[in-house]
Each structure stands twice: as C-alpha cells, then as structure tokens.
Coordinates of C-alpha atoms in Angstrom, one line a residue:
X1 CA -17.6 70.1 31.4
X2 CA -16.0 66.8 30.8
X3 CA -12.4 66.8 29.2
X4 CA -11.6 63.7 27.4
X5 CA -8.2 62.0 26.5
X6 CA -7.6 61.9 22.9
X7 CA -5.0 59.2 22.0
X8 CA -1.7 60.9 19.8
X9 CA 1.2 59.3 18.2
X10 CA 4.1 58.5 20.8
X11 CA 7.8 59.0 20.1
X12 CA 9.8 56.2 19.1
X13 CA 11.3 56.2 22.1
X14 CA 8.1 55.4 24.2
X15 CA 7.5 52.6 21.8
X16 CA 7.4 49.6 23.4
X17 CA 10.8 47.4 22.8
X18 CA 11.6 43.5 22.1
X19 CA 13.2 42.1 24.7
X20 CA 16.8 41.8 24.8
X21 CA 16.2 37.9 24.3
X22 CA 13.3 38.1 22.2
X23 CA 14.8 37.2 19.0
X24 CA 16.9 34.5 20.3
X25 CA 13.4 33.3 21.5
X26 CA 12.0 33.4 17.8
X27 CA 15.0 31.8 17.1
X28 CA 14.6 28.9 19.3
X29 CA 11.2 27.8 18.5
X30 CA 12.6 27.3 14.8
X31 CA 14.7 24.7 16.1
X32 CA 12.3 21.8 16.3
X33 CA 11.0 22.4 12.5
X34 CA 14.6 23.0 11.3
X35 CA 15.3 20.2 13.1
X36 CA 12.6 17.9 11.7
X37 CA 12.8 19.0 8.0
X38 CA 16.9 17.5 8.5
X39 CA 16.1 14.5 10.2
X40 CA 13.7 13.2 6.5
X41 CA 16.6 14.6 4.8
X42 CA 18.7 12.0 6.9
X43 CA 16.6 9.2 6.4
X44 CA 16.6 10.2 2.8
X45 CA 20.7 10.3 3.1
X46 CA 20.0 6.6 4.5
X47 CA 18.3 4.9 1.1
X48 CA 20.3 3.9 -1.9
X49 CA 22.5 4.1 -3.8
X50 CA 24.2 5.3 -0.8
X51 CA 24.4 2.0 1.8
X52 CA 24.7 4.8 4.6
X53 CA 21.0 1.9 6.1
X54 CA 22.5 3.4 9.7
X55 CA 21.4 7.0 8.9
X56 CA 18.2 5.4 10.0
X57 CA 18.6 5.2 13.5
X58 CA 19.5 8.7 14.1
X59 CA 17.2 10.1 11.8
X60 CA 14.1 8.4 13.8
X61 CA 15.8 9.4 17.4
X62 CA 15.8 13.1 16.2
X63 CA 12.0 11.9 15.0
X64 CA 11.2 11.4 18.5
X65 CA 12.8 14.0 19.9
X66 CA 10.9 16.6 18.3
X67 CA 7.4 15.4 18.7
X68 CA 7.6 14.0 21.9
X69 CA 5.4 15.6 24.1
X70 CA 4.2 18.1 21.2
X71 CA 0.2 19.2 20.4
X72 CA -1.4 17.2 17.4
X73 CA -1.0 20.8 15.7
X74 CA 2.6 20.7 16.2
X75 CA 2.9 17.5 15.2
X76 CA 0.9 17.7 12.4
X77 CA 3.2 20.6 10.9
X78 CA 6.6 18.7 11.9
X79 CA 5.4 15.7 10.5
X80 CA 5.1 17.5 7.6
X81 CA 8.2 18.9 7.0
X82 CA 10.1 15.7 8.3
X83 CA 8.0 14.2 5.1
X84 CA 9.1 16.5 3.1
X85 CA 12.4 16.2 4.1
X86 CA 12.4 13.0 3.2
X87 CA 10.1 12.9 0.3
X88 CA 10.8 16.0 -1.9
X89 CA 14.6 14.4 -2.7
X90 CA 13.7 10.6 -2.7
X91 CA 10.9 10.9 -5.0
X92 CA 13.0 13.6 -7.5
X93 CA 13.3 11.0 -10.3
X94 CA 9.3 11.8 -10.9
X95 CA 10.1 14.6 -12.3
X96 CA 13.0 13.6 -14.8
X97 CA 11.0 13.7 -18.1
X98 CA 7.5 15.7 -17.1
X99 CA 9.0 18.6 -15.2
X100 CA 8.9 19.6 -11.5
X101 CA 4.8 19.6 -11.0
X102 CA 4.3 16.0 -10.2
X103 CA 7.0 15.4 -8.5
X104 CA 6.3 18.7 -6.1
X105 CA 2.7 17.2 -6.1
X106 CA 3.4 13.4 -5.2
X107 CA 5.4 14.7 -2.4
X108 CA 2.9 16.9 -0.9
X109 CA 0.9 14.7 -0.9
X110 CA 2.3 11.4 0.4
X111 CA 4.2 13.8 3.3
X112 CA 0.6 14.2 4.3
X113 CA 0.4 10.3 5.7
X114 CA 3.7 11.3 7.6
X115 CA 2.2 14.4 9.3
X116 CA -0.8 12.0 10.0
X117 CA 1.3 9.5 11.5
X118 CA 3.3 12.3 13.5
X119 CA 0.2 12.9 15.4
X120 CA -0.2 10.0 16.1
X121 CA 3.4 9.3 17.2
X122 CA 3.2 12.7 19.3
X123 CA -0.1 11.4 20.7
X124 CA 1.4 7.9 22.3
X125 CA 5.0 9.7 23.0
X126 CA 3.6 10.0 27.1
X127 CA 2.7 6.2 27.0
X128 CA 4.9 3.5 28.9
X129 CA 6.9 1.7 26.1
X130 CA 6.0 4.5 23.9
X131 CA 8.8 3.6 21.4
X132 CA 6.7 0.5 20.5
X133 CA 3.6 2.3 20.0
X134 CA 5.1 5.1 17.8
X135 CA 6.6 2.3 15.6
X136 CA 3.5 0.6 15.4
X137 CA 2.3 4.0 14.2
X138 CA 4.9 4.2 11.6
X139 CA 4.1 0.8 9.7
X140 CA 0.6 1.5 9.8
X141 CA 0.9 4.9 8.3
X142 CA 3.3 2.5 5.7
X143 CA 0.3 0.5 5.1
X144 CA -2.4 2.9 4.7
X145 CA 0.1 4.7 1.9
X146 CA 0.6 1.1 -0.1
X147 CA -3.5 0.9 -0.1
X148 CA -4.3 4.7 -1.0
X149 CA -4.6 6.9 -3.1
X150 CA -5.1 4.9 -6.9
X151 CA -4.1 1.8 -5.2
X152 CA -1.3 3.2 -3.2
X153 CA 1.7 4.3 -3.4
X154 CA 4.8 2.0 -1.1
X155 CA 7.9 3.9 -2.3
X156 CA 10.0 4.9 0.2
X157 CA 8.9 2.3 2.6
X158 CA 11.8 2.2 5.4
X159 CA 12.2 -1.5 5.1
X160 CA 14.0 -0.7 1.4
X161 CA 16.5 1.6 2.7
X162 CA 18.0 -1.6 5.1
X163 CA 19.1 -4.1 1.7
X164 CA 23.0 -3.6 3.4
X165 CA 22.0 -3.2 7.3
X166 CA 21.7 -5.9 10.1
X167 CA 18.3 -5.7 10.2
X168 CA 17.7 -7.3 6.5
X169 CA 17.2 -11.0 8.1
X170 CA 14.3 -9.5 10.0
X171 CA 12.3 -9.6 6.0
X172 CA 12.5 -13.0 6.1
X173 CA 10.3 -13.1 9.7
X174 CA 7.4 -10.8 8.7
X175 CA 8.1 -9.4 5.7
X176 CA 8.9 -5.6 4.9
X177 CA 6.3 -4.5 7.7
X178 CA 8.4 -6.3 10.6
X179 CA 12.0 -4.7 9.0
X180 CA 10.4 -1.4 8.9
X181 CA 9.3 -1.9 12.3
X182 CA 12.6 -3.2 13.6
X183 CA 14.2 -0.1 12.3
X184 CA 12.3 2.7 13.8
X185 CA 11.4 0.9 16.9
X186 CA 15.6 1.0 17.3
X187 CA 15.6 4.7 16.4
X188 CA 12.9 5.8 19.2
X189 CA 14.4 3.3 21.4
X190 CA 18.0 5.5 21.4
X191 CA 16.4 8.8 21.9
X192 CA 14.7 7.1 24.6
X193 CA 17.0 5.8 26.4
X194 CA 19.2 9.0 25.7
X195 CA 16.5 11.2 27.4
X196 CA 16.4 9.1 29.8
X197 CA 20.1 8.8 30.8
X198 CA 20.0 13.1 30.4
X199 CA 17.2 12.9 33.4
X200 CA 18.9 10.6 35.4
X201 CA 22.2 12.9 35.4
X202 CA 19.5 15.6 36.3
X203 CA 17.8 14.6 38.8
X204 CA 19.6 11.7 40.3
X205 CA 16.9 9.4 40.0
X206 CA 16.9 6.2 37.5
X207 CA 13.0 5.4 36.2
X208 CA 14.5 1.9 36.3
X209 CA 11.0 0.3 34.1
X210 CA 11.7 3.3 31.7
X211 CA 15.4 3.0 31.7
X212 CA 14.6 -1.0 30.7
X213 CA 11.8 -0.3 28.1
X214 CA 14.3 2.0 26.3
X215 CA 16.8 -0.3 26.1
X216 CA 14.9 -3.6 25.1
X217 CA 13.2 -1.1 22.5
X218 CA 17.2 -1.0 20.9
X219 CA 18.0 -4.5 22.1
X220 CA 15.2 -6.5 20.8
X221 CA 15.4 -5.5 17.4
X222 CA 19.0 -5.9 17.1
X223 CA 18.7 -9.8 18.9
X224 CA 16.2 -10.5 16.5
X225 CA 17.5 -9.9 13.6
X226 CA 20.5 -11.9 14.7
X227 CA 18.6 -14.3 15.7
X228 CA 16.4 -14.2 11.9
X229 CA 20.0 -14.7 9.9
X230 CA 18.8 -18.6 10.6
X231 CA 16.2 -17.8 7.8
X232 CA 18.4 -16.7 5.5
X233 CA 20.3 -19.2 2.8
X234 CA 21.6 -19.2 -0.7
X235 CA 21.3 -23.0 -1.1
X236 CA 19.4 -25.0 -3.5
X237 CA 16.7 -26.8 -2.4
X238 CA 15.6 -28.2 -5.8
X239 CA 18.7 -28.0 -7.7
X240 CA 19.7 -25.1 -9.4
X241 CA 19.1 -23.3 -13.1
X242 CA 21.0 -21.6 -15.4
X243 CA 19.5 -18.2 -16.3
X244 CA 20.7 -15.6 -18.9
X245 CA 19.7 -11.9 -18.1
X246 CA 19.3 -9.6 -20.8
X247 CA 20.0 -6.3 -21.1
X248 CA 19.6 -4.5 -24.9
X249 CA 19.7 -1.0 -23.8
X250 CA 17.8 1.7 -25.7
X251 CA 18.3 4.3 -28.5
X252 CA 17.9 7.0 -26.4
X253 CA 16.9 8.1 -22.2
X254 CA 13.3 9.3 -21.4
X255 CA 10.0 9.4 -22.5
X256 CA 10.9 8.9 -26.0
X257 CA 13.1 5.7 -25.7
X258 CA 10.9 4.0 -28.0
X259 CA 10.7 6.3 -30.3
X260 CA 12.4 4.5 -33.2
X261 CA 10.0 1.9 -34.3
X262 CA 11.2 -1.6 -33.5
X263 CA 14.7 -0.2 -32.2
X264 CA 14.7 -1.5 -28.6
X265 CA 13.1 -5.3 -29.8
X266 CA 16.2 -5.2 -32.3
X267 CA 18.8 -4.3 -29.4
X268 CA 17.5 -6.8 -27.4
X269 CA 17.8 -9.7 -30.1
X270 CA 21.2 -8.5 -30.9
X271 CA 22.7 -9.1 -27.5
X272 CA 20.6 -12.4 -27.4
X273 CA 22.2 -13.4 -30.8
X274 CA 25.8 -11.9 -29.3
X275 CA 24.8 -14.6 -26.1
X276 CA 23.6 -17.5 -28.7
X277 CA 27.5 -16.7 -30.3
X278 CA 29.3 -16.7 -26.7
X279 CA 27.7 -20.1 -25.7
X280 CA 28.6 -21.6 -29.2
X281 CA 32.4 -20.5 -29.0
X282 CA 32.2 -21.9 -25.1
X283 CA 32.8 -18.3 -23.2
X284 CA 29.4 -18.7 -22.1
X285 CA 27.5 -21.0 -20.4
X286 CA 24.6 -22.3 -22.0
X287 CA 21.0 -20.8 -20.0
X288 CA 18.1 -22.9 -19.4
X289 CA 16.0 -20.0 -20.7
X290 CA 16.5 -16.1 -21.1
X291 CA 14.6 -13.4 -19.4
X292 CA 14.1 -10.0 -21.3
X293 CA 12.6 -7.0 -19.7
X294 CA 9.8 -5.6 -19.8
X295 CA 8.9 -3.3 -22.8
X296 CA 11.8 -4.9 -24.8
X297 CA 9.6 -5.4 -27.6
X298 CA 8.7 -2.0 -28.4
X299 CA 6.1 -2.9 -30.6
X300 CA 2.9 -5.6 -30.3
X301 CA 4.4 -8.9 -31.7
X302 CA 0.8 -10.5 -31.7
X303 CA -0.2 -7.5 -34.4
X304 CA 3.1 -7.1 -36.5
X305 CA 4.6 -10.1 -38.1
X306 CA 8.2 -8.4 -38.4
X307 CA 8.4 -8.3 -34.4
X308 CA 7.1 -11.5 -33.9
X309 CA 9.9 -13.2 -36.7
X310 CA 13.0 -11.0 -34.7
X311 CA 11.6 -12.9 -31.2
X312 CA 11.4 -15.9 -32.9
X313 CA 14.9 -16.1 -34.5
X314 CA 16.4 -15.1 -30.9
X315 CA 14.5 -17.9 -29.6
X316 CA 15.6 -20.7 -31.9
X317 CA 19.5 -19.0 -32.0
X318 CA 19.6 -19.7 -28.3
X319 CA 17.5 -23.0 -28.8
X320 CA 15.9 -21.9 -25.1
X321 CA 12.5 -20.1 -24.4
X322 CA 13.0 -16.6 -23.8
X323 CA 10.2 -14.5 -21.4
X324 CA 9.6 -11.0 -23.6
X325 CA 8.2 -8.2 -22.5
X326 CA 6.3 -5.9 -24.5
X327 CA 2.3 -3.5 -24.4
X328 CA 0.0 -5.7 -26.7
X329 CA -3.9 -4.8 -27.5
X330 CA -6.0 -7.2 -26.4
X331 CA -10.5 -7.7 -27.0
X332 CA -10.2 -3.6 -26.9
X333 CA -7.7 -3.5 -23.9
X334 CA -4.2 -2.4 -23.6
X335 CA -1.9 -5.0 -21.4
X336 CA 1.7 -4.7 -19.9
X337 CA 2.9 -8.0 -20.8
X338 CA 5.2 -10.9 -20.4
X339 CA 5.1 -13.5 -23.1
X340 CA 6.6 -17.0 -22.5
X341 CA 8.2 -17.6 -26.2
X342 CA 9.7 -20.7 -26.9
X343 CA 11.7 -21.5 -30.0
X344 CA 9.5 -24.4 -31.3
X345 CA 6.0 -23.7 -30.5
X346 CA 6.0 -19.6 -30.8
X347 CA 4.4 -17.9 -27.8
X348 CA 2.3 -20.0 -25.4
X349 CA 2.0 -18.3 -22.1
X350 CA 1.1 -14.3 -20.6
X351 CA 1.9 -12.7 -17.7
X352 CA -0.2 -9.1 -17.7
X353 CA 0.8 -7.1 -15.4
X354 CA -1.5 -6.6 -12.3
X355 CA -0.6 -3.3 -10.2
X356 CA -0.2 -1.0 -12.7
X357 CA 1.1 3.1 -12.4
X358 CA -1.0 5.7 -12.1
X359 CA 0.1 8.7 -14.1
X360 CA 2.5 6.1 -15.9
X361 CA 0.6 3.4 -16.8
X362 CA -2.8 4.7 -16.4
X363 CA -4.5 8.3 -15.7
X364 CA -6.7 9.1 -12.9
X365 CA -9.0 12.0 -12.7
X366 CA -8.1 12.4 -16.7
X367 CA -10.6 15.4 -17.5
X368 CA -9.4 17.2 -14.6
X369 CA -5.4 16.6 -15.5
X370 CA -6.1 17.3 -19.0
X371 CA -8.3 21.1 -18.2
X372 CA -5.0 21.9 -15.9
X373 CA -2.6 20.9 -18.8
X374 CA -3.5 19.1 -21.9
X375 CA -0.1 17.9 -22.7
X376 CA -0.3 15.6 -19.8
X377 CA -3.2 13.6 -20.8
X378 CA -1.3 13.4 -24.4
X379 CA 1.6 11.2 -22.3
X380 CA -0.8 8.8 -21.6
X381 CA -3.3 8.5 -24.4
X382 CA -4.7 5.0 -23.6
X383 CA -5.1 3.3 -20.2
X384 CA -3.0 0.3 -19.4
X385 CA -5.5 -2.2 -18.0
X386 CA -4.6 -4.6 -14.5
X387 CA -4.3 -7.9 -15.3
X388 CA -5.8 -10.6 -13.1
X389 CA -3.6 -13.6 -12.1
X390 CA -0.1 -14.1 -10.6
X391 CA 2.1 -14.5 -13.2
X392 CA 3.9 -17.9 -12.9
X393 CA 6.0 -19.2 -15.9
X394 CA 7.1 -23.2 -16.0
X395 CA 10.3 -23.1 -18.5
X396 CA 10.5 -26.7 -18.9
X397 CA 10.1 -28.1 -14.9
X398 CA 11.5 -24.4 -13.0
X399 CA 8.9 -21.8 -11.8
X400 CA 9.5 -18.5 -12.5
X401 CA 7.7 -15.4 -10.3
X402 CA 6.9 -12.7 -12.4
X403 CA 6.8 -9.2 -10.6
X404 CA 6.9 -6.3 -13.7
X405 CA 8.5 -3.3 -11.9
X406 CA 6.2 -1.3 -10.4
X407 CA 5.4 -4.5 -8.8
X408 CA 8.3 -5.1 -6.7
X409 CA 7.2 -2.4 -4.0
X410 CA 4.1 -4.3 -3.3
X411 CA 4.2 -7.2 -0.9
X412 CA 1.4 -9.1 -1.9
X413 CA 2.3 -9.0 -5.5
X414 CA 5.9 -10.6 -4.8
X415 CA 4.5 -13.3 -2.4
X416 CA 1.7 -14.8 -4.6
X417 CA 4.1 -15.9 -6.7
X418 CA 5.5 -17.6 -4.1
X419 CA 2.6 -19.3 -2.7
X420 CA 1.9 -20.2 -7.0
X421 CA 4.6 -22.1 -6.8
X422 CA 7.8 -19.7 -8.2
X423 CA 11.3 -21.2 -7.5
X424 CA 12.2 -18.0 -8.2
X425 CA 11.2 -14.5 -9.0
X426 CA 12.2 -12.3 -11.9
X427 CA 10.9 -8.5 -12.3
X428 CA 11.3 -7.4 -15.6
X429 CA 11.9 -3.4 -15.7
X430 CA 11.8 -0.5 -18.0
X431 CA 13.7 2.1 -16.8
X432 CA 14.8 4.3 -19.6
X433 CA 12.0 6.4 -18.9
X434 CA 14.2 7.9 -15.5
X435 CA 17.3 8.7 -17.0
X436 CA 20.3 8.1 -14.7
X437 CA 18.4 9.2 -11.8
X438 CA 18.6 7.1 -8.2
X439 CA 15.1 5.6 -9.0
X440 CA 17.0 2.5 -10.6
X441 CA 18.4 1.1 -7.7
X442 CA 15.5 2.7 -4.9
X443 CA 13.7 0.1 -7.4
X444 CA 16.9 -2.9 -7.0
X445 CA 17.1 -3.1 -3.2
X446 CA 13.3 -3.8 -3.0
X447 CA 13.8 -7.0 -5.0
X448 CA 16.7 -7.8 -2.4
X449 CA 14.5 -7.1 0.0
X450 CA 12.3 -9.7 -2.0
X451 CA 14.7 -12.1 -2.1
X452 CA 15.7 -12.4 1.7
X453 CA 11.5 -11.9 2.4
X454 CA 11.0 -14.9 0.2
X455 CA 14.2 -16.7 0.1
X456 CA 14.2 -16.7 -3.4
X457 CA 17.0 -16.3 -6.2
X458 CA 15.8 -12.7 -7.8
X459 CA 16.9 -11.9 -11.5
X460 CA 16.2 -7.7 -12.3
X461 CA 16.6 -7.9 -16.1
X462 CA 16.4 -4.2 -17.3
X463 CA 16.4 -2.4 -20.6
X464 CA 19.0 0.4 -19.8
X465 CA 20.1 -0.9 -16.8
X466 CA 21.0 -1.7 -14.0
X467 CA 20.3 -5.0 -14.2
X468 CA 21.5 -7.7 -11.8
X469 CA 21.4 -11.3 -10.3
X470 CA 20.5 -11.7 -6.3
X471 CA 20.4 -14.6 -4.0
X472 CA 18.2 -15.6 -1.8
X473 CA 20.4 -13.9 0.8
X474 CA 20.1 -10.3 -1.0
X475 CA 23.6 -10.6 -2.3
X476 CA 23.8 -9.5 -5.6
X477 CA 26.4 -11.6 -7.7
X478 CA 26.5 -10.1 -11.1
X479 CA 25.2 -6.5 -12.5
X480 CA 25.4 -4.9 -15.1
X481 CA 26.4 -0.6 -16.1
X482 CA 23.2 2.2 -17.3
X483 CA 22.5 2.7 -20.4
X484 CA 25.1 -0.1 -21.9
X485 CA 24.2 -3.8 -23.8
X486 CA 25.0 -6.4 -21.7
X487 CA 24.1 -10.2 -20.5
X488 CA 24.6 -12.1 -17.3
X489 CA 24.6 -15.9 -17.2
X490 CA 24.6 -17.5 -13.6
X491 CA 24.2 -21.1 -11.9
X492 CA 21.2 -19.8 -9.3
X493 CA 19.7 -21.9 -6.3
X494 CA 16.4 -23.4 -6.7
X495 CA 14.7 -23.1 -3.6
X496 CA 10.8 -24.1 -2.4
X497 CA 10.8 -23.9 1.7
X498 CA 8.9 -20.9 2.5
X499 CA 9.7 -18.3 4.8
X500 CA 7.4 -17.4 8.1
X501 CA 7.2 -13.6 6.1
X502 CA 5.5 -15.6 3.6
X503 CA 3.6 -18.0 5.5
X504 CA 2.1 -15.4 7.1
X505 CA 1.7 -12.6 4.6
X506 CA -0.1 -9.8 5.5
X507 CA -1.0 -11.2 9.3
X508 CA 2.2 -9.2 10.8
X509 CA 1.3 -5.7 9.0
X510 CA -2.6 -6.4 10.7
X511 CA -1.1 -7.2 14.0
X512 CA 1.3 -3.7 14.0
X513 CA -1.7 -1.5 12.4
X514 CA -3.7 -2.7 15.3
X515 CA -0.7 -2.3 18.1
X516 CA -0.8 1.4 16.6
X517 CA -4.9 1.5 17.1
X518 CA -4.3 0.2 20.7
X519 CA -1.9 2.7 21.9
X520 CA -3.8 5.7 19.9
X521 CA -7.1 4.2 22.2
X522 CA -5.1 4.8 25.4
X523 CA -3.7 7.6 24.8
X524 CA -7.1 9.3 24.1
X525 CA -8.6 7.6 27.0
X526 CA -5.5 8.9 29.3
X527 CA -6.2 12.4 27.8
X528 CA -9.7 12.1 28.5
X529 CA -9.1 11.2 32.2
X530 CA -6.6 13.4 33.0
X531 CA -9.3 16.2 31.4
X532 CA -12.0 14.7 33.7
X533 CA -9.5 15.1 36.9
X534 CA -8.1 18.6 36.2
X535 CA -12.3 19.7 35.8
X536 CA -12.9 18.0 39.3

C-alpha cells in the first residue's frame, strides 16, 4: 500500500520571507526610470521662457547615463518616460482651449520617436566615440519627427531651447540640425568623460583614447561654436529699412477671439491709424511699410466690401503698403493668407500659407475624430488648404520672407525664402488661440533661431502678443506685452550674404541621419559577432 503526500497550508511562519534587502532592491531598480522621467523634465526646465539653455547639458548626461549599456527593452521604456518628461509639460499649451485629450495624445505619441531613438542611443552606447553616434541618433530621430506623422511635427526640437546659450552661432553653420547636435553631443560628452574619470579613480587605469574621445566630444562643440560667432552680424549689407510691427490685440483669448465679427480687423486699423497719428506729430518714425499678423482681418476682405474699405483707409493713413493677414475662400478652397495691400493700387500680391496645422488648420482622420467626439470635428469645419510657393513680398525694392507661424519650426520653410531672395523674414502669428501659455515664446526663440541660421533681420508681428523685432544676431531689440495694442517701429539691417546653414540646407541633417545609420550598422554587426564567438 502506497501512502502519498498530500500538500496542506503552512503556517505563516514557514512562509518563505523577502529578504532583508529585498525592498531596497525594488527600490533601486526604480532609480534609472525615476531618474529618466527627471532628466525630460530638465530639458523641459531648459526651453523658454526660462533662458536656463544650460539645463541642457546635464539633462542629456543623465540621458546617457541611464541607457548606457541598457537592453533595447529597457531603453525603449526609459526613452519613454524621458519623452514624457519632456513632452507632457512643453507641449501643455495644446490643451489650453480643447481640454487635456490632445495634448495627453500628442505627447504620447511624439515620446514614442524618443523611446525609438533611446534604443538606438542604448544600442551604440558600447561603441568607441559613442557620444557622437548617440547624438547623431538624436537629430535623426529630430528629423524623422519634422517629416511624420501629417507632415511632422518639429516642436521641441533641442536647437530652440539654445536662442540665449553659446551654442546659438553653431545655427548659422548647419542650421538647427548642427545646434541640436552640438548640444547633446556636449551632454553625452560630460557623462562620458565623468564615467570615465569614476573608473580611472577605480581601477587606476586611464583608457587614455576614451579619456580623449570624451573630452573632444565636450570640447569640439564648445570651439565651434566659438569659432561660428564669425558668422554672425547685425550689419547691413544692402542698407537698411524702416519697418512698423503691428500689434491690435483681440476682443477676447481662445478659440473664440474672433468671435465678434470684424473686431480684430478694426483693432488692428486703430493702432495703424494711432501709428499714421504718431508719425504725423514726429514721435514716430515714418515705416517703409507695415506688417500685420496673420488672421488680423477676421473676416475675407476679397468677399466683404466693409473689410476691404477698413484695410484700405489704414493703408492710405500711413501712405505705405501694409502685408494683412487674414482666411479668404478661394475656386472652392479655404487659404491662410498674407495679402500685400498697398494704399494706391488695393491688394496686388498673396502669400498662402504652405505647412499648414493639423488638428488646427486642417483635420486628419476626420470620421474617425468626429465618431470619438463630434464636437471636435465642429472646431474645424473646413480644411485649410497648403499653399504652393514661398512667399516673397517686394515692398517697393526690399524682400520680405514670409514664414506664417506654424511655419517657423520648419527649416526648409524659413530658408526658401532666403534662397527667393528675402532681405528679411517676417512670420506673422496668431496666437490668441493659446491664452497666456508658454507656447508664445517656445514659438519667438525659433525665429531667433531663424535669424542667426539665416542671418536675417526677423520681425514676429502678433495679434495678442508677444510680438518683437530680432537681428540677424538673435537679439531682440524691441517687444511688445500679451494681450495689449501696441506698435514697434525700427531702422533694421538689410542683409543678402548667405549663411553656409543655408547654403547647404538640408545636406548637414542627411550627413548626421546617416552618422546615426552607420553606428546603428556597427553596433548590430558587433552584437552579431560577439553572438557568433560566445556560440563557438
């Protein structure tokens, strides 16, 4: 007869135990995502209106510390959270007037590219000179965002955080793609050579290659954007030009600041009037012609004769064109336009505006929005359609860029006005719609980014604000409050040399996307190898 064990419950006290330093150890592996999630929140701490640009550096070194070395699943998920970090309070404005949905989606979704490029960072992290790879890996995952989803998305791009650092002069070599570079490539390059100085005290032994890799990786950047303050000038070239800024302001903040028919058109020809009175009692000099902003005709002055007489009798007060900025209809399309309007011969030239906003300006995947929630698909009831050609306005002999805000985060639709021939660049905003949120001047240091990329006088005219004059060396000379009527009249440089960032255009992004494909190659064919080996 066979006697079998039958299994019964065992007393607490039999039950096996955690460790003494079990918890601790739960505690410690939390460390790395804790740590990730605060390192975006640094880099977030790093972009304006703060000019804390230095918040950078150590927000990349703790970067690299944490997926150095790591599995692409690790990576992957603190990639994520370091995006999120980052993302979830930079992008916050999204969700001023339409609630906390979109803006919780948009940052879920671009923090994706991040965890994406985490791998990849985590991937080359063994590599010799891996701070340049990882960099590399950075830009490209910049560049891949600008280009995708609905035609991208470049906000938060690390070169606009750096409008007051040292590295700004590094614009005006390759454009944004080289400053961004610059920047984390410093980052990596501390916690590099920091590791590397914590293993020498170690072990006694100096990797003396390493140790020098680390430090060029800090040094070179620096040098060169010493080096790139050459590039950088706020003289005139081809004399200068008297501009007049204007800024009406609206009847109220949000979605609705338009509402009142006509309102905003009206405050923007009073302060033009209020300008046209200044220059005739000699407090202000007189402009060579007036730059509105965009939407500042709230209503199509090509379809109601009242609108088109209240731009007219600006124009011929001030005795100047003025550029006007208002959403016409044209052959069945909707267009985000600026009209050239001069006082004698009415309107005579159009701007529409080419990278327009999806979800803003525009709504992907409509049904789908609109079966989630209807009232979305009611914000936007007619697509804005992309207009065709750089916009390039001759006011009597002086090229004008036109960029129309959404515009400004994209490089190639700042430098083809360059290579069209602008003098210099305007970007005509609206951005009532965000309230007094930080989005407003995230959106002014990418034109002085512009400026110093293209070494171009940059005029922000604005309907609520804030609105301001920059030189071609990013300075800005004159600005005005949110949400107040105001103009700004300036003397600004004329300037037609062209900058190697915009000789070369999109060559130094191609060159960095594929440094990032090279060192992703070796590092899977090192992998593979090492695999091959361990199997032998």
């Amino acid at each position: 007869m066979t006697v079998t064990a039958t299994s019964v419950d065992q007393p607490d006290q039999l039950q096996p135990q955690p460790a003494p330093g079990a918890r601790g150890s739960r505690l410690l592996r939390l460390v790395p995502a804790a740590a990730s999630a605060l390192c975006g929140v640094l880099l977030y701490v790093s972009f304006p209106p703060r000019t804390l640009w230095w918040l950078a550096l150590p927000a990349f070194a703790g970067l690299g510390w944490v997926l150095r070395g790591r599995s692409w699943k690790a990576a992957l998920g603190l990639g994520y959270l370091f995006g999120l970090g980052f993302l979830l309070p930079l992008l916050v404005w999204t969700g001023v007037e339409v609630g906390p949905v979109p803006w919780l989606a948009l940052a879920a979704v671009e923090a994706v590219f991040v965890a994406l490029v985490a791998v990849g960072v985590a991937a080359v992290s063994r590599l010799p000179v891996w701070p340049v790879w990882a960099a590399a890996m950075w830009i490209a995952g910049e560049a891949v965002r600008a280009r995708v989803p609905f035609r991208g998305f470049p906000w938060g791009k690390i070169a606009f955080g750096q409008a007051d650092g040292v590295f700004l002069p590094l614009a005006a070599v390759g454009g944004s793609p080289v400053l961004g570079f610059g920047v984390v490539l410093c980052g990596f390059g501390l916690y590099e050579a920091g590791r590397l100085i914590a293993e020498q005290r170690r072990t006694r032994v100096l990797r003396r290659a390493a140790a020098t890799a680390a430090l060029l990786s800090v040094a070179v950047p620096v040098a060169g954007a010493v080096a790139a303050r050459a590039l950088v000038s706020d003289g005139a070239e081809n004399g200068t030009a008297t501009v007049a800024v204007i800024q009406g302001n609206v009847p109220r903040s949000g979605l609705e600041f338009n509402a009142q028919r006509r309102a905003v058109l009206d405050y923007h020809a009073r302060e033009t009037h209020k300008l046209a009175a200044d220059v005739r009692a000699g407090r202000a000099a007189k402009p060579d012609f007036v730059l509105w902003p965009e939407n500042s005709s709230d209503i199509d002055p090509f379809e109601y004769p009242d609108a088109a007489l209240v731009i007219e009798q600006a124009a011929k007060d001030i005795g100047v064109p003025i550029s006007v900025g208002g959403v016409v209809e044209r052959d069945g399309k909707l267009l985000n336009e600026q009209i050239l309007w001069d006082p004698v011969k009415g309107p005579t030239h159009t701007y529409d505006k080419r990278q327009i906003q999806p979800f803003g300006e525009y709504l992907p995947l409509r049904s789908l929005i609109g079966a989630i929630n209807p009232n979305w698909t009611s914000m936007v009831r007619q697509d804005i359609s992309p207009g065709r050609k750089p916009g390039v306005f001759d006011f009597d002999g002086v090229k004008v860029g036109l960029a129309t805000c959404y515009e400004a985060a994209f490089d190639w639709a700042v430098r083809d006005t360059v290579t069209h021939g602008a003098q210099m660049i305007s970007v005509p905003s609206n951005n009532a719609t965000f309230d007094r949120s930080e989005m407003t001047y995230q959106q002014l240091a990418m034109s002085r980014i512009r400026a110093v990329e293209h070494s171009r006088t940059v005029t922000v005219p604005v309907t609520s604000g804030v609105s301001a004059i920059i030189m071609p060396d990013g300075r800005i000379t004159q600005r005005t409050g949110m949400f107040v009527p105001a103009y700004l009249v300036q003397k600004v440089p004329l300037r037609t040399s062209t900058t190697p960032a915009t000789k070369l255009g999109i060559l130094p992004e191609m060159a960095l996307v594929l440094v990032a494909a090279g060192g992703i190659g070796w590092a899977v064919g090192s992998g593979l190898r090492a695999r091959r080996a361990g199997a032998a």
